[in-house]
CSV table of C-alpha atoms and ligand atoms in Angstrom, one decimal:
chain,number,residue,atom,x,y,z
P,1,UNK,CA,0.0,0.0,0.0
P,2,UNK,CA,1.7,3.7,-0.8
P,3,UNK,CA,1.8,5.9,2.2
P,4,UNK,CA,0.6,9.2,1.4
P,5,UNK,CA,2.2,12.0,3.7
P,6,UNK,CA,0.3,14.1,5.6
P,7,UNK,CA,1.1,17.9,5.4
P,8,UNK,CA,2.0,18.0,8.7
P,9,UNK,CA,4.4,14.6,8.1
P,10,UNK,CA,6.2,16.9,5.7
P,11,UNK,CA,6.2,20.0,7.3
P,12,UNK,CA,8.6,18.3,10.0
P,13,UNK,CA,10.7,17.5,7.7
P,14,UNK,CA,10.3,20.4,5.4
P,15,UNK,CA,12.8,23.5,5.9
P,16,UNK,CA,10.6,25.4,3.4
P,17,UNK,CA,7.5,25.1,5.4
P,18,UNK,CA,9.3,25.2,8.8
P,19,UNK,CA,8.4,29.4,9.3
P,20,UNK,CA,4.9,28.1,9.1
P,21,UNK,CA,5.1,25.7,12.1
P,22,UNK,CA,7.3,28.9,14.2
P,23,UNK,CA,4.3,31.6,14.5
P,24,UNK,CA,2.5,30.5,17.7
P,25,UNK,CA,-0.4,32.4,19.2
P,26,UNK,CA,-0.9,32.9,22.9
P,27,UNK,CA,-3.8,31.4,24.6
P,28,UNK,CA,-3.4,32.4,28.6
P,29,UNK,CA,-0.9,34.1,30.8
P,30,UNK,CA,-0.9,33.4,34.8
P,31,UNK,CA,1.4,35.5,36.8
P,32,UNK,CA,2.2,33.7,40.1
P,33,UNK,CA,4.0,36.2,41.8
P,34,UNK,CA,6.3,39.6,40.6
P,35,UNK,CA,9.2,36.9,39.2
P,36,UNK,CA,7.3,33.8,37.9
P,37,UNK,CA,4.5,33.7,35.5
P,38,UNK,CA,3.5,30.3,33.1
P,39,UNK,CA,2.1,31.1,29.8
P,40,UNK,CA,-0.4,28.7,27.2
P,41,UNK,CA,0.3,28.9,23.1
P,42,UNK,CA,-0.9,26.9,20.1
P,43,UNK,CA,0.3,23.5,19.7
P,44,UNK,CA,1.5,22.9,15.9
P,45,UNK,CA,-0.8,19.5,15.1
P,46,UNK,CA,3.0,18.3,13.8
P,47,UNK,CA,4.7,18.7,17.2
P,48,UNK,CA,5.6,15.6,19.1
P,49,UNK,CA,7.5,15.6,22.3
P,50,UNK,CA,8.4,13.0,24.9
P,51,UNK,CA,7.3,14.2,28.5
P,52,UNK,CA,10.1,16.1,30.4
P,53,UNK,CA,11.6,17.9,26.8
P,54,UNK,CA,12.3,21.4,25.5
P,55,UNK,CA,12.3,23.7,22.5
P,56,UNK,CA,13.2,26.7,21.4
P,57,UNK,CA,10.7,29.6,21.8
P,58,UNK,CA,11.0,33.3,21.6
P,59,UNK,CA,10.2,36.4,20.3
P,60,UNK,CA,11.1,38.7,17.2
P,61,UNK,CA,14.2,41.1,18.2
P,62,UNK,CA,14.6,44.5,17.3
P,63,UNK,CA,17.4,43.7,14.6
P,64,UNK,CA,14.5,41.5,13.4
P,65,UNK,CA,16.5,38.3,14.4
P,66,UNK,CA,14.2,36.2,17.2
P,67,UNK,CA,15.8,36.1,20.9
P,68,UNK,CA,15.2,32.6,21.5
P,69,UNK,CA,15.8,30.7,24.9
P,70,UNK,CA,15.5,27.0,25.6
P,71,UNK,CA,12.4,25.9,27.5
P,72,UNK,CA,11.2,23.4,28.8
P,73,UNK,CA,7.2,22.3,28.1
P,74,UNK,CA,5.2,21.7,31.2
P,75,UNK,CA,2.2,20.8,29.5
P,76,UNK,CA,1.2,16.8,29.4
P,77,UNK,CA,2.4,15.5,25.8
P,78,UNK,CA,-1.9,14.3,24.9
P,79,UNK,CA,-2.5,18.2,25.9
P,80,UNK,CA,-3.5,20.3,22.9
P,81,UNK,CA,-1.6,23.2,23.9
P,82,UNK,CA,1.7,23.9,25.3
P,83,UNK,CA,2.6,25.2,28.5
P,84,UNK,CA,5.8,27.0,29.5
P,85,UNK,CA,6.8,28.1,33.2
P,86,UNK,CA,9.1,31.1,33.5
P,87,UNK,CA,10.9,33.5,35.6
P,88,UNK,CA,11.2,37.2,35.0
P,89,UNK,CA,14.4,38.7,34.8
P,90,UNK,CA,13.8,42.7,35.2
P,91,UNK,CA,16.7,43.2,32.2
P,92,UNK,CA,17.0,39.9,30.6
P,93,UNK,CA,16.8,40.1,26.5
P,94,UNK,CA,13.7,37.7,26.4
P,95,UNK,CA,12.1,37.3,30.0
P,96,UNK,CA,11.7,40.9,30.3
P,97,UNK,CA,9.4,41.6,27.2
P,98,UNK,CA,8.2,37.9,27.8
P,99,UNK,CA,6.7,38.7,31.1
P,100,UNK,CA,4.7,41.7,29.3
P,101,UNK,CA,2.8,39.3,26.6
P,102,UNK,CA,-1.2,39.2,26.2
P,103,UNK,CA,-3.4,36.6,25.0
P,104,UNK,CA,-3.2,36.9,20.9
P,105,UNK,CA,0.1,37.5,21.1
P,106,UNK,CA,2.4,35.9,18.7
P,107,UNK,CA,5.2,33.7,20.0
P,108,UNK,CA,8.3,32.1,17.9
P,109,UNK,CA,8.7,28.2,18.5
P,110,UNK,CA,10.9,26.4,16.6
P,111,UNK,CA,9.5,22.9,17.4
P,112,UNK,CA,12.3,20.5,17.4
P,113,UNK,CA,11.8,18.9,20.8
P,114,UNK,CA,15.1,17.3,22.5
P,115,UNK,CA,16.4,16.9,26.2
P,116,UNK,CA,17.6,14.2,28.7
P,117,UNK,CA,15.0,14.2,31.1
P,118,UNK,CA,13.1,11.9,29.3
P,119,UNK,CA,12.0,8.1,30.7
P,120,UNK,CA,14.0,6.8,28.0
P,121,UNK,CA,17.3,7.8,29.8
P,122,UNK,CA,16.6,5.9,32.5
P,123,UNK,CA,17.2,2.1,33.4
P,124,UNK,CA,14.1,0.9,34.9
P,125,UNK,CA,13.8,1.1,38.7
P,126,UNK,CA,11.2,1.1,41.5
P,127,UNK,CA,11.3,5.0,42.9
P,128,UNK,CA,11.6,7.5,40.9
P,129,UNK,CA,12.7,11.4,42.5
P,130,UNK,CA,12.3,14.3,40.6
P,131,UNK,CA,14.4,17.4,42.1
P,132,UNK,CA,14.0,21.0,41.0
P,133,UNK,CA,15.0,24.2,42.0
P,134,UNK,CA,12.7,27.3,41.0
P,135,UNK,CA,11.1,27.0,37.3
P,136,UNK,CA,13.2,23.6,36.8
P,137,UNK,CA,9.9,22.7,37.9
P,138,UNK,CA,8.5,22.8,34.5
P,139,UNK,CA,10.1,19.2,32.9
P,140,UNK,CA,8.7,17.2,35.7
P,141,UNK,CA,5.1,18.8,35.4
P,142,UNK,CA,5.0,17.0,32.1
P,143,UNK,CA,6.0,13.9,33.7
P,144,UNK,CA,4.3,14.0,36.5
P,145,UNK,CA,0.7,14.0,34.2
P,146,UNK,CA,2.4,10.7,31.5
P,147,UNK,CA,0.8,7.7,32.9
P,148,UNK,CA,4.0,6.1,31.6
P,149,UNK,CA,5.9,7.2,34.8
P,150,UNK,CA,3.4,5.1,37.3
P,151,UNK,CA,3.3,2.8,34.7
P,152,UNK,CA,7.5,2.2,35.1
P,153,UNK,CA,7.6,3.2,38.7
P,154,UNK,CA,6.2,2.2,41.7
P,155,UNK,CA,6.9,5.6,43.7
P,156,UNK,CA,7.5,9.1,42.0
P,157,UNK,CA,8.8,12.1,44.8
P,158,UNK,CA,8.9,15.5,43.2
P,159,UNK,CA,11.0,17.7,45.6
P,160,UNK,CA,10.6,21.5,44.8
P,161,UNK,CA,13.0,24.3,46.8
P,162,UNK,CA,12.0,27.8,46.1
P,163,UNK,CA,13.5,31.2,48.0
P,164,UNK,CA,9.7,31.8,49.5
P,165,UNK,CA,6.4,29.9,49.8
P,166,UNK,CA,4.4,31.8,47.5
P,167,UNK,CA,7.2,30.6,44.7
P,168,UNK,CA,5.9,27.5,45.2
P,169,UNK,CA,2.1,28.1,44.0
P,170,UNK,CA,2.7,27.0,40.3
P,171,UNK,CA,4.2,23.3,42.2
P,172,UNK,CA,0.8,23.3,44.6
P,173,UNK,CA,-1.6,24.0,41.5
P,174,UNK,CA,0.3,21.5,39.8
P,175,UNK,CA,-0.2,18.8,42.4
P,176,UNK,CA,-4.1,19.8,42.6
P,177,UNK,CA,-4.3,18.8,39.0
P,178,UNK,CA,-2.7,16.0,39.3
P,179,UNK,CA,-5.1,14.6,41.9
P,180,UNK,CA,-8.1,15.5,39.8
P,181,UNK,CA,-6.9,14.4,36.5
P,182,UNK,CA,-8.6,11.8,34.3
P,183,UNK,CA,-5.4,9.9,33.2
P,184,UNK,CA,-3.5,10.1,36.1
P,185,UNK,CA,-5.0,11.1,39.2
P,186,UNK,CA,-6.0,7.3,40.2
P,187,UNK,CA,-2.5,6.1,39.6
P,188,UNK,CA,-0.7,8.9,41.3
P,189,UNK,CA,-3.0,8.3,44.5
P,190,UNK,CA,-0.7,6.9,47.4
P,191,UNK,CA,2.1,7.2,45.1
P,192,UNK,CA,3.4,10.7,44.4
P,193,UNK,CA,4.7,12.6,47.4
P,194,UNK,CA,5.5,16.3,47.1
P,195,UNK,CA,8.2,17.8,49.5
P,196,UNK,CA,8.7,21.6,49.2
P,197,UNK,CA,11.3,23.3,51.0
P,198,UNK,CA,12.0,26.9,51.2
P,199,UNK,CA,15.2,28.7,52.0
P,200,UNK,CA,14.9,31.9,52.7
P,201,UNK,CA,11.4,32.0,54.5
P,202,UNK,CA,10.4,29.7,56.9
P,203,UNK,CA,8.1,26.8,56.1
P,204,UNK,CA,7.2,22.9,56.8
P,205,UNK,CA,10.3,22.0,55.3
P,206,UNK,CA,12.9,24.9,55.7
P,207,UNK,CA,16.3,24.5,54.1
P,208,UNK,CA,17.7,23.3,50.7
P,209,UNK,CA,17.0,19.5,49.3
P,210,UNK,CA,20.7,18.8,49.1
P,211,UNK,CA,21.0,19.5,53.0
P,212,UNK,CA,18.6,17.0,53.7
P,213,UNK,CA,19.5,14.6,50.9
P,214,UNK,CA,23.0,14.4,52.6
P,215,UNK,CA,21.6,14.3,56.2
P,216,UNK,CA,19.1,11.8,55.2
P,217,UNK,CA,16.4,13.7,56.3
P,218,UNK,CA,14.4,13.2,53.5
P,219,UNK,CA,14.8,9.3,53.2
P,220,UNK,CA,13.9,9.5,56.6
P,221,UNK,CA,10.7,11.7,56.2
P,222,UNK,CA,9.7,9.4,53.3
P,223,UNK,CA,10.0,6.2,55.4
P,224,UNK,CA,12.8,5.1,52.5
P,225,UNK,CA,16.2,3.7,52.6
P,226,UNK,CA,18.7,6.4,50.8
P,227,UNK,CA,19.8,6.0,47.5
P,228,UNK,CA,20.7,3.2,45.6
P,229,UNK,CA,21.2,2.2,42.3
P,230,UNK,CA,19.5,-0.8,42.8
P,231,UNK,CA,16.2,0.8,42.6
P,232,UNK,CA,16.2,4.5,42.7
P,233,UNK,CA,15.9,7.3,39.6
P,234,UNK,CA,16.9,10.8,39.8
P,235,UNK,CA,16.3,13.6,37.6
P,236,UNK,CA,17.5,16.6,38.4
P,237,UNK,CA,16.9,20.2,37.2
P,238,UNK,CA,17.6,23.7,38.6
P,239,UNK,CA,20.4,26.1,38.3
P,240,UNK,CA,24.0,25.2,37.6
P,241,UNK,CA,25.0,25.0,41.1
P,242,UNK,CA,22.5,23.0,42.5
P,243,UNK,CA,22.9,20.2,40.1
P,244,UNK,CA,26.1,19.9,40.3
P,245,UNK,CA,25.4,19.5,44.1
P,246,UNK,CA,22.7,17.0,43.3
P,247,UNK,CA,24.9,15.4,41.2
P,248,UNK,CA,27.9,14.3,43.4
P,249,UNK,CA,25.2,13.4,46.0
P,250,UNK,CA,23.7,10.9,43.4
P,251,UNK,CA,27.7,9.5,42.3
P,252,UNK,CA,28.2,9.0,46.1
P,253,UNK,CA,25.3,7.3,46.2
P,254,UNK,CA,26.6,5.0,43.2
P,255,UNK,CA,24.1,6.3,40.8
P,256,UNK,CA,25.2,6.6,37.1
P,257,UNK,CA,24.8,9.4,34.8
P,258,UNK,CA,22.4,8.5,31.6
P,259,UNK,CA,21.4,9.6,28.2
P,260,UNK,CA,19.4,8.7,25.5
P,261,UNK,CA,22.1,7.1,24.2
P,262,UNK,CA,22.9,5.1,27.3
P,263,UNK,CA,20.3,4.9,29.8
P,264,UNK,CA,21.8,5.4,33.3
P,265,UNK,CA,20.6,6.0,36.6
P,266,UNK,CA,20.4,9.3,37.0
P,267,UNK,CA,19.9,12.5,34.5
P,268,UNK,CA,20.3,16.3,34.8
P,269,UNK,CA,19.4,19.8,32.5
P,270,UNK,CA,19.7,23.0,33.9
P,271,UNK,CA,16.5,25.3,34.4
P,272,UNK,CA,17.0,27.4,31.2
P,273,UNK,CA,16.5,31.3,32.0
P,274,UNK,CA,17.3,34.5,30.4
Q,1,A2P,P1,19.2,29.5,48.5
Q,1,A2P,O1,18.1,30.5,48.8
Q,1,A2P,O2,19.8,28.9,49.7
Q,1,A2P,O3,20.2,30.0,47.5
Q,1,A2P,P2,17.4,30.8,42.7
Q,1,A2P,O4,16.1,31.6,42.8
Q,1,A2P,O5,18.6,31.5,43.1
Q,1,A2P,O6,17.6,30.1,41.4
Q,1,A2P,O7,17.3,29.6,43.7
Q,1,A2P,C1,16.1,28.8,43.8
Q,1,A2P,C2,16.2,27.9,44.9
Q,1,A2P,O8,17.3,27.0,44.7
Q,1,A2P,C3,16.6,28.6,46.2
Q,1,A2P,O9,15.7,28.1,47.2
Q,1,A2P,C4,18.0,28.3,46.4
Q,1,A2P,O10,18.4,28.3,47.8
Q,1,A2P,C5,18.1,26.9,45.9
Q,1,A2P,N1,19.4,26.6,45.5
Q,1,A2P,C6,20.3,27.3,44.8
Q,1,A2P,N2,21.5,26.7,44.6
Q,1,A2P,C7,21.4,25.5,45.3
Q,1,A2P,C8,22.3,24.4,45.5
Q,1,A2P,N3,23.5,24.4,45.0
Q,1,A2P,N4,21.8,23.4,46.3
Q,1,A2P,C9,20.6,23.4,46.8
Q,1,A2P,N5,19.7,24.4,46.6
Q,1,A2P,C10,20.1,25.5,45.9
């Protein structure tokens, strides 16, 4: 039988029809508080993305060449638009006029999805932890709503660590949904545990994660032995310095970096911002 290919089959493929796919319009803007703020846009019916990727998205410069920033999605991948979670920063290029965008706005995507904090990069295990730091959030809030990651582990812990407590709203929302959602609110009951910190404001859990990683505070919180690579999977994402942290914790801990080429037992990406 011939295949015939679909216009959107070859407008992946397609340079020529590639500026088509980039134009994206807005479809909702929440600001959380005066740094963080998560925006909606049009989903090209072409896109395809495995949970926990990013892509390029922007907007046009004044030279008329796009300022374009890696981000991460934090929409679901069966959700029809695309969700992005973002800080503000008061004089960077593209969060500073990002921050200012309406609904009907256009935005630039250049949808080539790619990133390591993908399921495929890790071996299979039993418990799976999920650290971020501020808007590295965004990855695991795809993740979090694939029914693949309860269908691969048998516990999923999303640690979040945030300067105050309202940075953590767009983390509490996200759990909310989570609990009400079709797909995977039944198999996330009993099995997702969320364990914010703050550092610079007191709160339930005051401090940073990798304090109480090393303590064993958290293991002990979570009624779990520490790490091991016998049946534990990290992915870790927040700013350079605290996943480097992450990561030594995870090496002393015997865990093994991965990739998509060579699944291991842990993964990192930085929290993109600028
Ligand atoms: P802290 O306030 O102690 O620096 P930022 O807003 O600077 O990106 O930081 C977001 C959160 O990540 C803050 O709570 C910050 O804690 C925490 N953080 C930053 N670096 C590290 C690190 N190396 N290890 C653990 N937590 C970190």
């Amino acid at each position: 039988m011939t295949h015939l290919a679909q216009p959107a089959e070859l407008g992946r493929d397609h340079p020529a029809t590639g500026a088509l796919a980039d134009a994206q319009t807005v479809t909702s803007v929440t600001h959380w508080t005066d740094r963080l703020f998560s925006f909606r846009i049009t989903r090209p019916a072409s896109l395809r993305f495995r949970s926990g990727e990013f892509v390029m998205i922007g907007l046009p410069g004044d030279n008329g060449k796009p300022i374009l920033r890696a981000y991460s999605i934090a929409s679901p991948v069966w959700d029809e638009e695309l969700e992005f979670y973002s800080i503000k920063v008061p004089n960077g290029p593209l969060t500073s006029r990002l921050a200012n965008i309406r609904v009907g706005d256009a935005i630039i995507l250049r949808p080539k999805p790619t990133g390591t904090l993908v399921l495929d990069a890790l071996i299979p295990g039993k418990r799976l932890y999920l650290l971020a730091t501020g808007t590295g959030i965004a990855p695991f809030a795809s993740l979090l709503r694939d029914p693949e990651t309860y269908e691969k582990f048998d516990q999923v812990v999303l640690t979040h660590t945030c300067r105050e407590r309202t940075d953590l709203a767009y983390g509490e929302e996200l759990m909310e949904r989570i609990a009400r959602d079709p797909l995977v609110g039944e198999a996330s009951a009993g099995r997702l545990t969320y364990y914010p910190t703050t550092t610079q404001e007191p709160s339930r859990n005051t401090g940073r994660i990798t304090e109480r990683i090393a303590s064993g505070k958290l293991f002990e919180d979570l009624g779990v032995p520490a790490w091991s690579a016998q049946g534990d999977r990290v992915m870790i994402c927040g700013s350079m310095g605290f996943n480097l942290d992450v990561k030594a914790l995870a090496q002393t801990a015997g865990l093994e970096e991965g990739s998509n080429a060579r699944p291991g037992t842990f993964v990192l990406e930085k929290a993109f911002v600028g």
